[in-house]
Coordinates of C-alpha atoms in Angstrom, one line a residue:
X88 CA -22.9 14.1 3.0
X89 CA -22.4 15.8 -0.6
X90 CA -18.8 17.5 0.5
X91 CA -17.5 14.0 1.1
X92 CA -14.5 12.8 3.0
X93 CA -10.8 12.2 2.2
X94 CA -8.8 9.3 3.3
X95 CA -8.8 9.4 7.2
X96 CA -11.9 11.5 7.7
X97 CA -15.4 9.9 8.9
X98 CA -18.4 11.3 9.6
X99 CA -20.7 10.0 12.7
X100 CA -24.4 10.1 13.0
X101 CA -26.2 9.0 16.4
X102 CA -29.6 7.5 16.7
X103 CA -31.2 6.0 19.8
X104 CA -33.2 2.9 19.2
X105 CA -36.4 2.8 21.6
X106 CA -37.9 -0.5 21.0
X107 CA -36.5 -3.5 19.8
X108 CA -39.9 -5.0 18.5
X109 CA -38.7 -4.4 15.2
X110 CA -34.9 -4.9 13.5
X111 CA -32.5 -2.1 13.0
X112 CA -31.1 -2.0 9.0
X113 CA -28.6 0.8 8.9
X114 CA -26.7 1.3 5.2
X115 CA -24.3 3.8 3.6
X116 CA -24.5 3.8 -0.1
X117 CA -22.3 6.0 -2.6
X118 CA -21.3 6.4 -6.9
X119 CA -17.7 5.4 -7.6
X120 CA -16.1 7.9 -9.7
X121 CA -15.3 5.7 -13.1
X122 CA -12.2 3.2 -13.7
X123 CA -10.2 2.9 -16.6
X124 CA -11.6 1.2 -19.2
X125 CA -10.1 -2.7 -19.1
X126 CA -9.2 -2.4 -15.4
X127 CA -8.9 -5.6 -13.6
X128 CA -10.3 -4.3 -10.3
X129 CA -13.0 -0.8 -10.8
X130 CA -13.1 0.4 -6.9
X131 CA -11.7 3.8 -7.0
X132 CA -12.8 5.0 -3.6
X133 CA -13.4 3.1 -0.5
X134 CA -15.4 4.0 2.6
X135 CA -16.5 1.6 5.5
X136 CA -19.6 1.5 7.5
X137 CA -18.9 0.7 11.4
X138 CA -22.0 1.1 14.0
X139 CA -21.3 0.6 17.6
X140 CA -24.3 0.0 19.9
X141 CA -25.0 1.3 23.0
X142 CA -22.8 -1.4 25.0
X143 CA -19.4 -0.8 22.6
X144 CA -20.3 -3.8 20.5
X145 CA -18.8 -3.0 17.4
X146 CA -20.5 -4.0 13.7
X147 CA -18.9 -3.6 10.3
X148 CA -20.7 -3.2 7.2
X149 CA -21.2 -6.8 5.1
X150 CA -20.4 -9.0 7.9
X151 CA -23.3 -11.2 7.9
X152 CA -24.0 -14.7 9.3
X153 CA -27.4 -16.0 8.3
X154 CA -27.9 -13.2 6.8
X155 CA -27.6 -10.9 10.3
X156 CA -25.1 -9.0 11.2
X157 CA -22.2 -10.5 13.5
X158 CA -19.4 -8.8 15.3
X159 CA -15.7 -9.8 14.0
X160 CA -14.6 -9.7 10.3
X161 CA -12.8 -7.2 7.9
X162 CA -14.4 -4.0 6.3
X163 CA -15.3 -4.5 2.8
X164 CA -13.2 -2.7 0.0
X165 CA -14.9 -3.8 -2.6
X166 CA -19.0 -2.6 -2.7
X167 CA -20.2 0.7 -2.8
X168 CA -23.4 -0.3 -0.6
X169 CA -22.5 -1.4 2.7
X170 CA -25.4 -2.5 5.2
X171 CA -25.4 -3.6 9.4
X172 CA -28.7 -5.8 10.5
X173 CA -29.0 -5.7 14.0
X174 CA -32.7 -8.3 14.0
X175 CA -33.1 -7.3 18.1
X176 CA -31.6 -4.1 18.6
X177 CA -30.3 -2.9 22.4
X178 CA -32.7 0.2 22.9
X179 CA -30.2 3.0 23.9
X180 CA -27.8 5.1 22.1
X181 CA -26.3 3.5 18.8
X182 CA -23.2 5.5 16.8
X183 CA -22.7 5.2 13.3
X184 CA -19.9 5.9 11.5
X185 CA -18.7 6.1 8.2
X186 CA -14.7 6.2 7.6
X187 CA -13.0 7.2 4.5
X188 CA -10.9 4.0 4.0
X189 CA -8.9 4.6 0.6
X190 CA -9.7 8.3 -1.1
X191 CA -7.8 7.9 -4.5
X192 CA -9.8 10.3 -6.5
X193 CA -11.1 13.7 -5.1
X194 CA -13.6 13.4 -2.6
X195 CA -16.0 10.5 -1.7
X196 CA -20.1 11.9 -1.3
X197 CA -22.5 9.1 0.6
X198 CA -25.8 9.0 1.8
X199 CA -26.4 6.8 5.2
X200 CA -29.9 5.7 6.1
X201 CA -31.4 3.9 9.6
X202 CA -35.0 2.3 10.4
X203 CA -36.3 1.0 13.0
X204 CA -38.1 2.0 16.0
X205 CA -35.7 4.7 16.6
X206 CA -35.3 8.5 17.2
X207 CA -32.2 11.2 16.0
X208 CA -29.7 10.9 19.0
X209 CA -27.0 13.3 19.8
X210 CA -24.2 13.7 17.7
X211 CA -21.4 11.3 19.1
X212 CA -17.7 13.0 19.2
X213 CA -15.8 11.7 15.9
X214 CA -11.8 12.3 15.2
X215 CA -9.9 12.5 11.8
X216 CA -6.6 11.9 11.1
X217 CA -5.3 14.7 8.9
X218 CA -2.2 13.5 7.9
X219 CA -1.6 10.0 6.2
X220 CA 0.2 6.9 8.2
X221 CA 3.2 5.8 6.0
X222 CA 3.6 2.3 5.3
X223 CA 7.4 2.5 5.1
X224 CA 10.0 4.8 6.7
X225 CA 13.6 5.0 6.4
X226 CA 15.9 4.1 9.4
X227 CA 15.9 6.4 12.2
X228 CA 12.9 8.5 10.2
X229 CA 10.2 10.4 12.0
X230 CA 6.9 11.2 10.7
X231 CA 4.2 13.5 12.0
X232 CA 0.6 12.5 13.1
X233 CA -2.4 15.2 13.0
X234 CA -5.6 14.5 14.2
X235 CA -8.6 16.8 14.2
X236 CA -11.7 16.3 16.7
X237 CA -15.5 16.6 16.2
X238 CA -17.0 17.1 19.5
X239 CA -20.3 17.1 17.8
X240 CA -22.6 17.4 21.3
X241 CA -20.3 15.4 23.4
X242 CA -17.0 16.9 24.7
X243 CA -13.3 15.5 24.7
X244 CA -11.9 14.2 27.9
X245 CA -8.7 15.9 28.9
X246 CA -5.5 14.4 27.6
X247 CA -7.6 11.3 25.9
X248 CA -6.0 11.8 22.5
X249 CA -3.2 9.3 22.3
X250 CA -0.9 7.1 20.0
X251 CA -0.1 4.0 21.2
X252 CA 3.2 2.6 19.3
X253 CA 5.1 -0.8 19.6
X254 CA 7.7 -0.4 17.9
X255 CA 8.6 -4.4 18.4
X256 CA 4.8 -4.7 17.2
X257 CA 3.4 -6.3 20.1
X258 CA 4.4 -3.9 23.2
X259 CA 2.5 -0.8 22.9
X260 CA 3.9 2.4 24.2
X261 CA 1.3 5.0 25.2
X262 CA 1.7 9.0 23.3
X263 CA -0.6 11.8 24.4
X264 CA -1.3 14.4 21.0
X265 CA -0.9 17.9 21.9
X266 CA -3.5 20.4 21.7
X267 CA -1.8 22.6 18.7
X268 CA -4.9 24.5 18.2
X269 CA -8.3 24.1 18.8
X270 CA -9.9 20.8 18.2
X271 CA -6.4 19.8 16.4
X272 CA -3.9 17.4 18.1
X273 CA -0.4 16.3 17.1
X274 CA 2.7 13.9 17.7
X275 CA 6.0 13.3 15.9
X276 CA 6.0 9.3 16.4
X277 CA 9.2 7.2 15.5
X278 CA 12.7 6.7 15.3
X279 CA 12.7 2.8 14.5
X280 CA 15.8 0.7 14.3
X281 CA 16.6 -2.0 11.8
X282 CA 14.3 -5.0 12.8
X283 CA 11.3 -2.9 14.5
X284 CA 8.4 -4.0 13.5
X285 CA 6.5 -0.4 13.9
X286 CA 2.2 -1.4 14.5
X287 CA 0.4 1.3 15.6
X288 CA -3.4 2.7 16.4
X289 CA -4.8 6.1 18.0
X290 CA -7.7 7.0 20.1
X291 CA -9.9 9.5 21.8
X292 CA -12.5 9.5 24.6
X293 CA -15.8 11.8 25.1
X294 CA -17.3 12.4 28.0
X295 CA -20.7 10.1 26.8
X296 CA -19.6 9.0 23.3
X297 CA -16.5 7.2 25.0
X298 CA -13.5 5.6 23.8
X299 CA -13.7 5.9 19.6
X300 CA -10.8 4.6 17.0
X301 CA -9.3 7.1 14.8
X302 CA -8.7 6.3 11.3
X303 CA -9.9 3.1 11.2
X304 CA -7.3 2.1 13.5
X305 CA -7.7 0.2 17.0
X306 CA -5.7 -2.5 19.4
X307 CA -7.8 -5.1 17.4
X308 CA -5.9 -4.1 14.2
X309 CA -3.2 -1.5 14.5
X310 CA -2.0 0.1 10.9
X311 CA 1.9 -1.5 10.6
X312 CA 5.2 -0.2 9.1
X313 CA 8.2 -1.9 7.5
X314 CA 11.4 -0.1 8.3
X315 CA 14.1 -0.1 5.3
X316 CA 14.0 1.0 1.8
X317 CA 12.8 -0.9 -1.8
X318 CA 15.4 -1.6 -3.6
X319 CA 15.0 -2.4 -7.6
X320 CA 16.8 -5.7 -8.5
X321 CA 15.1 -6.5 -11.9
X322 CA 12.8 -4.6 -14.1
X323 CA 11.6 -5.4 -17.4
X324 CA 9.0 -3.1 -19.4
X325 CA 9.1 -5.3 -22.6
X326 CA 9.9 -2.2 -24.8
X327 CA 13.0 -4.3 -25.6
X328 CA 14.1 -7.9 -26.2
X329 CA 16.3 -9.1 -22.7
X330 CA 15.9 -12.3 -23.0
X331 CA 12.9 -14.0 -22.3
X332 CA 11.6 -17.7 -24.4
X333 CA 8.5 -18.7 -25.6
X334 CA 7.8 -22.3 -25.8
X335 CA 4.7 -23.6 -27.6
X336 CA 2.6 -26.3 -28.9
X337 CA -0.7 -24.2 -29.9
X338 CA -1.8 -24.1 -32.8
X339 CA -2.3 -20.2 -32.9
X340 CA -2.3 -17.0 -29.9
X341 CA 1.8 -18.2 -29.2
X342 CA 3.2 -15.7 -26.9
X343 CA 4.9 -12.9 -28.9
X344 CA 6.3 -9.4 -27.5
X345 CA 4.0 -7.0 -29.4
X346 CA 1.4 -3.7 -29.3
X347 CA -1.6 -5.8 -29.0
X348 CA -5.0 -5.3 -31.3
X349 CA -7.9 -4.8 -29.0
X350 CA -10.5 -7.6 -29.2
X351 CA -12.9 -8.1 -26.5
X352 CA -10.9 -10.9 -24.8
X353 CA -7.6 -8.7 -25.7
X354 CA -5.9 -5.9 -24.7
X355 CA -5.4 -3.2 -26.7
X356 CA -2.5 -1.3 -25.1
X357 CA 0.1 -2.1 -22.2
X358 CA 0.4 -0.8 -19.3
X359 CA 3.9 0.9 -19.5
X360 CA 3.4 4.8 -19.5
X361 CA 4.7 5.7 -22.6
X362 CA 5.4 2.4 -23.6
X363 CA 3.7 0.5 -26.6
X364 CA 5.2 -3.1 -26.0
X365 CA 4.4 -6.2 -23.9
X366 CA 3.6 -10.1 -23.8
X367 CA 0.9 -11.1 -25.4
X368 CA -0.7 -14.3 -27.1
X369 CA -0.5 -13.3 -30.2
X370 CA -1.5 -9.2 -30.4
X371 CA -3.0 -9.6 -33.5
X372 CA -6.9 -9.3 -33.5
X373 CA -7.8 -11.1 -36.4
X374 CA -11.7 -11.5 -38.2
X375 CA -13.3 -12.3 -35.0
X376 CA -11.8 -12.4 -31.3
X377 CA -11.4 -16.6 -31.6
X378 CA -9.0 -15.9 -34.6
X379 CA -5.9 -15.9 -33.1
X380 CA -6.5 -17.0 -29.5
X381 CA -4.9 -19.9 -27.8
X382 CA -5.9 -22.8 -29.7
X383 CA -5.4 -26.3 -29.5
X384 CA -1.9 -26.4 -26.9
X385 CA -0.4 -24.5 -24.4
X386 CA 2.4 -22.1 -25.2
X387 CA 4.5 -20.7 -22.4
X388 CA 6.6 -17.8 -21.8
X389 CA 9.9 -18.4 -19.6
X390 CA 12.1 -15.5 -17.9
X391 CA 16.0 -15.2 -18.4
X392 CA 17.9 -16.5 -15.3
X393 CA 17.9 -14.1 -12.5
X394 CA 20.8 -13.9 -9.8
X395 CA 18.9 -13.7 -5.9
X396 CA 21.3 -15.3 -4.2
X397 CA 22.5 -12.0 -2.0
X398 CA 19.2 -10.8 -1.0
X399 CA 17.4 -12.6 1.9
X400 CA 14.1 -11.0 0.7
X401 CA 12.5 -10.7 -2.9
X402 CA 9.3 -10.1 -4.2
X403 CA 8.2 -10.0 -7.8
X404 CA 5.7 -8.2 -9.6
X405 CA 3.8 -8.1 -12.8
X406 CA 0.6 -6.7 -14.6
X407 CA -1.6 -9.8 -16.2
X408 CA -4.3 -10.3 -18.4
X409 CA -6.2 -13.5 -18.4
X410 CA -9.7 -13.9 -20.6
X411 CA -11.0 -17.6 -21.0
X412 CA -15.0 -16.4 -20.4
X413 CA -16.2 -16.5 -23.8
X414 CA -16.6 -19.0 -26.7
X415 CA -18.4 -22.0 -26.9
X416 CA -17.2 -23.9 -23.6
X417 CA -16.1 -20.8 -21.4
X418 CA -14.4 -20.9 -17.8
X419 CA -12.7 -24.4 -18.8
X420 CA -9.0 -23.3 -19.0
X421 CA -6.5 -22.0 -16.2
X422 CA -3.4 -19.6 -16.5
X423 CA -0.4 -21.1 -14.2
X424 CA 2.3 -18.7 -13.1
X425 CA 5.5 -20.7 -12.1
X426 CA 8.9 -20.1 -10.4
X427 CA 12.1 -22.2 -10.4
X428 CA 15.3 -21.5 -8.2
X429 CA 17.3 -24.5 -10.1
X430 CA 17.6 -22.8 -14.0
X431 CA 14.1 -24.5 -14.8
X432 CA 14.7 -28.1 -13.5
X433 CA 12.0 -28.0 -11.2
X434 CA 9.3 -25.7 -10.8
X435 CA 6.6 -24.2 -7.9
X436 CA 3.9 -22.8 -8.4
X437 CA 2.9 -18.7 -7.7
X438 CA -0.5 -18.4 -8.5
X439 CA -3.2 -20.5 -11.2
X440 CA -6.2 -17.9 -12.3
X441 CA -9.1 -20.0 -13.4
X442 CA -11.0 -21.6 -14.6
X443 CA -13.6 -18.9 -13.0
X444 CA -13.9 -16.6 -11.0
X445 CA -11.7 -13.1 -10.7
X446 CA -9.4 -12.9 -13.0
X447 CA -11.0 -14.3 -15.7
X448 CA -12.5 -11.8 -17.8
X449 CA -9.8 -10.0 -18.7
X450 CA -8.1 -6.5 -17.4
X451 CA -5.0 -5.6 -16.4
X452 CA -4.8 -6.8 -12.5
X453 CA -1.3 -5.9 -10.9
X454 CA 0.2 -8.3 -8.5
X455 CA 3.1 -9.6 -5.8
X456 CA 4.4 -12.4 -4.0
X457 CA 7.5 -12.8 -1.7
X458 CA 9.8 -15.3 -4.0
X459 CA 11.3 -16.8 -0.6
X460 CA 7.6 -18.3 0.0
X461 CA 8.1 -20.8 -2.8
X462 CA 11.5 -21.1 -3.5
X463 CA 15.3 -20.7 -2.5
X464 CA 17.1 -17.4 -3.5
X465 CA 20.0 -18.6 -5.8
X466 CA 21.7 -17.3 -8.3
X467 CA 19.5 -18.9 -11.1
X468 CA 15.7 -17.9 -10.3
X469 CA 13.2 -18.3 -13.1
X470 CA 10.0 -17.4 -14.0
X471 CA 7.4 -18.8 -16.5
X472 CA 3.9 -17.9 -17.9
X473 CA 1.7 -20.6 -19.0
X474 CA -1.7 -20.2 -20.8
X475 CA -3.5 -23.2 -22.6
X476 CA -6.5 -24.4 -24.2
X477 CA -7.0 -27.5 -22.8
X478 CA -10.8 -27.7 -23.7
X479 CA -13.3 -27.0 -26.4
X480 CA -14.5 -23.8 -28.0
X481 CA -13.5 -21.2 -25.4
X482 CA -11.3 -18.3 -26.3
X483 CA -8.2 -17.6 -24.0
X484 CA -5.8 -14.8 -24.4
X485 CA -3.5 -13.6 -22.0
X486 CA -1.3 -10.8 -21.7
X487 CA 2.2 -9.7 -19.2
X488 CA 3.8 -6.5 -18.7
X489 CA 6.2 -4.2 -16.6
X490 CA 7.9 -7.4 -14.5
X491 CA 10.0 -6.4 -11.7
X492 CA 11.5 -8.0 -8.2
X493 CA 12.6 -6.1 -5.4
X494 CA 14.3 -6.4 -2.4
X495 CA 13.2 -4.3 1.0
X496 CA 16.3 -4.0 3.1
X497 CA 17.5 -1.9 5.9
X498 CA 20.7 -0.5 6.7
X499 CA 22.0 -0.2 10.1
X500 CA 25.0 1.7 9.5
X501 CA 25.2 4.5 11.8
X502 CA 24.1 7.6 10.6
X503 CA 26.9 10.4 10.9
X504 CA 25.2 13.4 11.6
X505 CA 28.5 16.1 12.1
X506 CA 28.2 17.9 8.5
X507 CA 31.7 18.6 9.7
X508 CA 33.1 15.0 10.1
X509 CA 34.5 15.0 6.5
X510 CA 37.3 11.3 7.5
X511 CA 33.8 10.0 8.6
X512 CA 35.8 8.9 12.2
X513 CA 32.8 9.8 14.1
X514 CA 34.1 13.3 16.0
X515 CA 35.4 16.7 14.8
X516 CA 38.7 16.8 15.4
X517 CA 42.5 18.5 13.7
X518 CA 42.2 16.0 10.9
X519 CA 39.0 17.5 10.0
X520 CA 40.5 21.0 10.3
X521 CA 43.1 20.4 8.0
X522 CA 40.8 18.9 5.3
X523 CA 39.2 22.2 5.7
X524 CA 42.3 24.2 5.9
X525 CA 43.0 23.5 2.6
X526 CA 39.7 24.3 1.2
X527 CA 39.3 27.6 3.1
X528 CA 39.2 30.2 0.4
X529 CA 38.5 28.2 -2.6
X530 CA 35.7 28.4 -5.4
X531 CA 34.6 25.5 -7.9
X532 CA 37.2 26.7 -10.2
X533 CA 40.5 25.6 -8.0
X534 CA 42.0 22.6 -7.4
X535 CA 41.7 22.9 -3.7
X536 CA 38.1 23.3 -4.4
X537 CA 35.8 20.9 -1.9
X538 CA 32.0 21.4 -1.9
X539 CA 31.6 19.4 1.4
X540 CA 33.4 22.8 2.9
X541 CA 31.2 25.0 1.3
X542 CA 28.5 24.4 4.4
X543 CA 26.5 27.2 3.4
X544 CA 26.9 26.7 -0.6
X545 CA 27.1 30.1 -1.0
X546 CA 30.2 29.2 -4.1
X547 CA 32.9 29.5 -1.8
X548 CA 34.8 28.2 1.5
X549 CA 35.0 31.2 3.6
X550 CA 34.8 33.0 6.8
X551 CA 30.7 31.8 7.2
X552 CA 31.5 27.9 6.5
X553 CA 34.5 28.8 9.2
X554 CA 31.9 29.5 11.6
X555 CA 30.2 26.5 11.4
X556 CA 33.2 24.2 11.4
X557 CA 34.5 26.3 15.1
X558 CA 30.6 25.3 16.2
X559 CA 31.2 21.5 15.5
X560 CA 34.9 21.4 16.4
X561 CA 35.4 18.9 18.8
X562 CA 32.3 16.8 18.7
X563 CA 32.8 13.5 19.4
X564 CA 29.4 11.8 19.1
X565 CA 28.9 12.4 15.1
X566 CA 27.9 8.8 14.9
X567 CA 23.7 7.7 15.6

C-alpha cells in the first residue's frame, strides 16, 4: 500500500488457508520517516497488524508465546515489522488487517505479506474512522464521529454501524451512525457530566465478513475520555533563575542551569522552542566527553517549594536526559527522581533510570506521573534530581528541562445558556430589560455603552439586538 493510511484508516486483505500441513507466517513491514536527532524514543508512525481467523479468533502482531502466536496482549507501538505465526492454521477464510494506530507525520506506506498453503480470498468489508476520538472534552461538550465503510466484496448489514457509549465507563449505551452519504456514517456522541468516565468503541457487520472493530477500538478495549479541563499550576522553562538548588559532592558535571556543549553523552540544545537554557551537569563539553561528567559523587538538583494543597489531582512533567553507557565500566550508575510533600524531610521516590536499559543512552524522553500516587498534596511539595557516579570509569551526564504540574479538574457549575440573562439569575426577565434599557442606543464611545447588549456586535445596541432580547424575554430555564 504505497498511498498509506492516516490515523484511523486500515486496510484489509483476505486469504483462505486450504491446508494446514504447513504454518501460516503473515507480516506487515514499513520505513519510519526519520526522528529528531537525540530523541529519546524514534517511532514516528505506528501501524498494527491484527489477523482474525476464520472462527473470529483474533491475533495481534508480536504477541508470541514460544515463539507462536497467542491470542490476548497489546499491539506493539514500538517495531516497524510486525509478524502473526499461526504453526496449524484453521483452513477457511482468514482477514488481515492493518490499522493506522498513531499517523504523526504524513502518511504511513506498508507492504503485508502471507505463506502458507493458501489461496487470495475475497476482500473482507473494512471501516475507517474519519474523524479523530478526543481524549478530553469539556463539560457538557459534544464531539462528532465519522466513519467510512469498505465493503470490499462483502456488503454492510442494515443499521450495523453503531457506537456503543458508557458514559459511567462500564454500562454501554448502544448508537446507530447514520448513512450521511454513501458508504459514510455519522453520530454526534456526548454530553458528559462532571464525574463520567466517557469509554467508548464502534462497530460494523457484513453480511460474510461479520462483526469488525473500527479504529482499533472493541468491547475488549474501548478508547476512554476524561471530562474537565488542564489546568497549568507550575511551569518552569529554565530560561530564568526561580529558585531551584543544586547540592553536590562530585568532583566535576555539578548541575548548573546552562546552554549545554554537545558531547556524545550530552545534549547540545534544550528542548524549550526558542529557548537556549536548562539543567544540565555541567554544559560544558570539555577535551573529551569524560571531561566534565559526573565524577566521583553525586550532585543533586532540588525544586523550590510548591503549594498543592487545593488541588485533589496533580501531575508533573519534565523532559530528561540520562547517558551512563559509555566509559570504561558503563551501565553501573542510576538517575533517581524524588518527591517530598514535607519541605524535603522525607522523600518518595518517582522513577530511578538505570543502570541499563531505556533511558540510558541519552535523548530527550518526556514524561508524567500523578503526584497523589506518591505523596500528599500540601502546601510544601518538592522535587529533586539526583545523578551520581557511584562506580568506576563510566561517563554519566544528565540533563532537565521545561518542568510543569498540572491539575485536570471539572467544573459543574451550570452552564447559562440565555445570551440574554445579563444578572446571571437563570431566566429573562424586567431586570434583564432594564440592564438593556439603558444600553439601547449606545456605541463604545458612551458611558452607557455595554458590549453584552450588542448581541449582534454590529458597534451598537439597537433595534436588531432588541429583537433578540423580545425572542429570549421570559425564559426561565437559562441554566444547564
Amino acid at each position: 500500500n504505497a498511498n498509506g493510511l492516516t490515523t484511523g484508516q486500515s486496510g484489509a486483505y483476505g486469504i483462505s488457508v486450504t491446508d494446514n500441513s504447513e504454518p501460516l507466517n503473515i507480516t506487515v513491514v514499513w520505513t519510519e520517516p526519520p526522528a529528531n536527532a537525540g530523541a529519546g524514543a524514534a517511532t514516528i508512525n505506528d501501524l498494527d497488524l491484527r489477523v482474525m481467523s476464520p472462527s473470529g479468533t483474533e491475533f495481534k502482531g508480536n504477541v508470541f508465546s514460544g515463539g507462536v502466536s497467542v491470542t490476548g496482549g497489546a499491539f506493539d507501538d514500538k517495531n516497524n515489522v510486525e509478524t502473526v505465526r499461526i504453526p496449524n492454521p484453521q483452513p477457511g477464510e482468514w482477514t488481515i488487517e492493518v490499522i493506522g494506530a498513531a499517523i504523526n507525520q504524513g502518511t504511513q506506506g506498508y507492504a503485508v505479506t502471507a505463506n502458507g498453503v493458501l489461496n487470495q480470498g475475497p476482500i473482507p468489508l473494512t471501516a475507517s474512522l474519519n474523524t479523530g476520538l478526543p481524549t478530553k472534552l469539556m463539560r457538557l461538550e459534544t464531539f462528532d464521529v465519522e466513519v467510512e465503510v469498505f465493503p470490499g466484496d462483502d456488503n454492510v448489514v442494515s443499521d450495523s454501524v453503531k457506537a456503543f457509549v458508557a458514559p459511567d465507563g462500564v454500562n454501554f449505551i448502544q448508537t446507530t451512525l447514520t448513512e450521511t452519504s454513501t458508504d459514510i456514517y455519522s453520530a454526534t456522541i456526548g454530553p458528559f457530566e462532571c464525574g463520567d468516565t466517557p469509554r467508548l468503541y464502534l462497530s460494523v457487520e457484513g453480511e460474510t465478513t461479520g462483526l469488525r472493530a473500527i479504529a482499533g477500538t472493541s468491547a475488549a478495549s474501548p478508547h476512554e475520555i476524561e471530562v474537565g479541563e488542564t489546568v497549568l499550576l507550575e511551569e518552569d522553562d529554565f530560561e530564568t533563575d526561580n529558585g531551584w538548588t543544586v547540592q553536590s559532592s562530585a568532583t566535576t558535571g555539578a548541575w548548573e542551569r546552562a546552554d549545554p556543549q554537545p558531547t556524545a553523552a550530552q545534549p547540545g540544545s534544550d528542548t524549550t522552542p526558542d529557548g537556549v537554557l536548562c539543567f544540565v551537569t555541567d554544559g560544558t563539553a570539555g577535551a573529551t566527553d569524560g571531561t566534565f561528567d559526573v565524577d566521583g559523587g553525586s550532585t543533586v538538583l532540588t525544586s523550590p517549594a510548591f503549594d498543592l494543597s487545593a488541588t485533589s489531582s496533580a501531575t508533573v512533567s519534565y523532559n530528561r536526559w540520562y547517558s551512563n553507557d559509555s566509559g570504561a565500566a558503563p551501565n553501573a550508575d542510576v538517575f533517581t527522581v524524588q518527591v517530598s510533600d514535607d519541605d524535603g524531610g522525607s522523600w518518595s521516590t518517582l522513577e530511578t533510570v538505570g543502570p541499563s536499559g531505556p533511558g540510558t543512552s541519552g535523548g530527550w524522553i518526556g514524561v508524567s506521573y500523578q503526584v497523589e500516587d506518591f505523596v500528599s498534596l500540601t502546601d510544601s511539595v518538592r522535587f529533586r534530581f539526583l545523578a551520581e557516579d557511584a562506580g568506576s570509569g563510566s561517563i554519566v551526564e544528565a540533563a532537565l528541562d521545561d518542568f510543569k504540574i498540572d491539575d485536570f479538574v471539572c467544573d459543574n457549575a451550570p452552564v447559562n445558556t440565555c445570551v440574554a440573562d445579563f444578572d446571571n439569575s437563570g431566566a429573562v426577565n424586567l431586570g434583564d430589560f432594564g440592564i438593556f434599557g439603558a444600553a439601547f442606543g449606545s456605541t463604545p464611545a458612551d458611558s452607557s455603552w455595554n458590549p453584552a447588549a450588542d448581541f449582534d456586535s454590529d458597534g451598537d445596541v439597537d433595534l436588531g439586538d432588541f429583537g433578540v432580547f423580545g425572542v429570549e424575554f421570559g425564559r426561565t430555564d437559562c441554566f444547564e
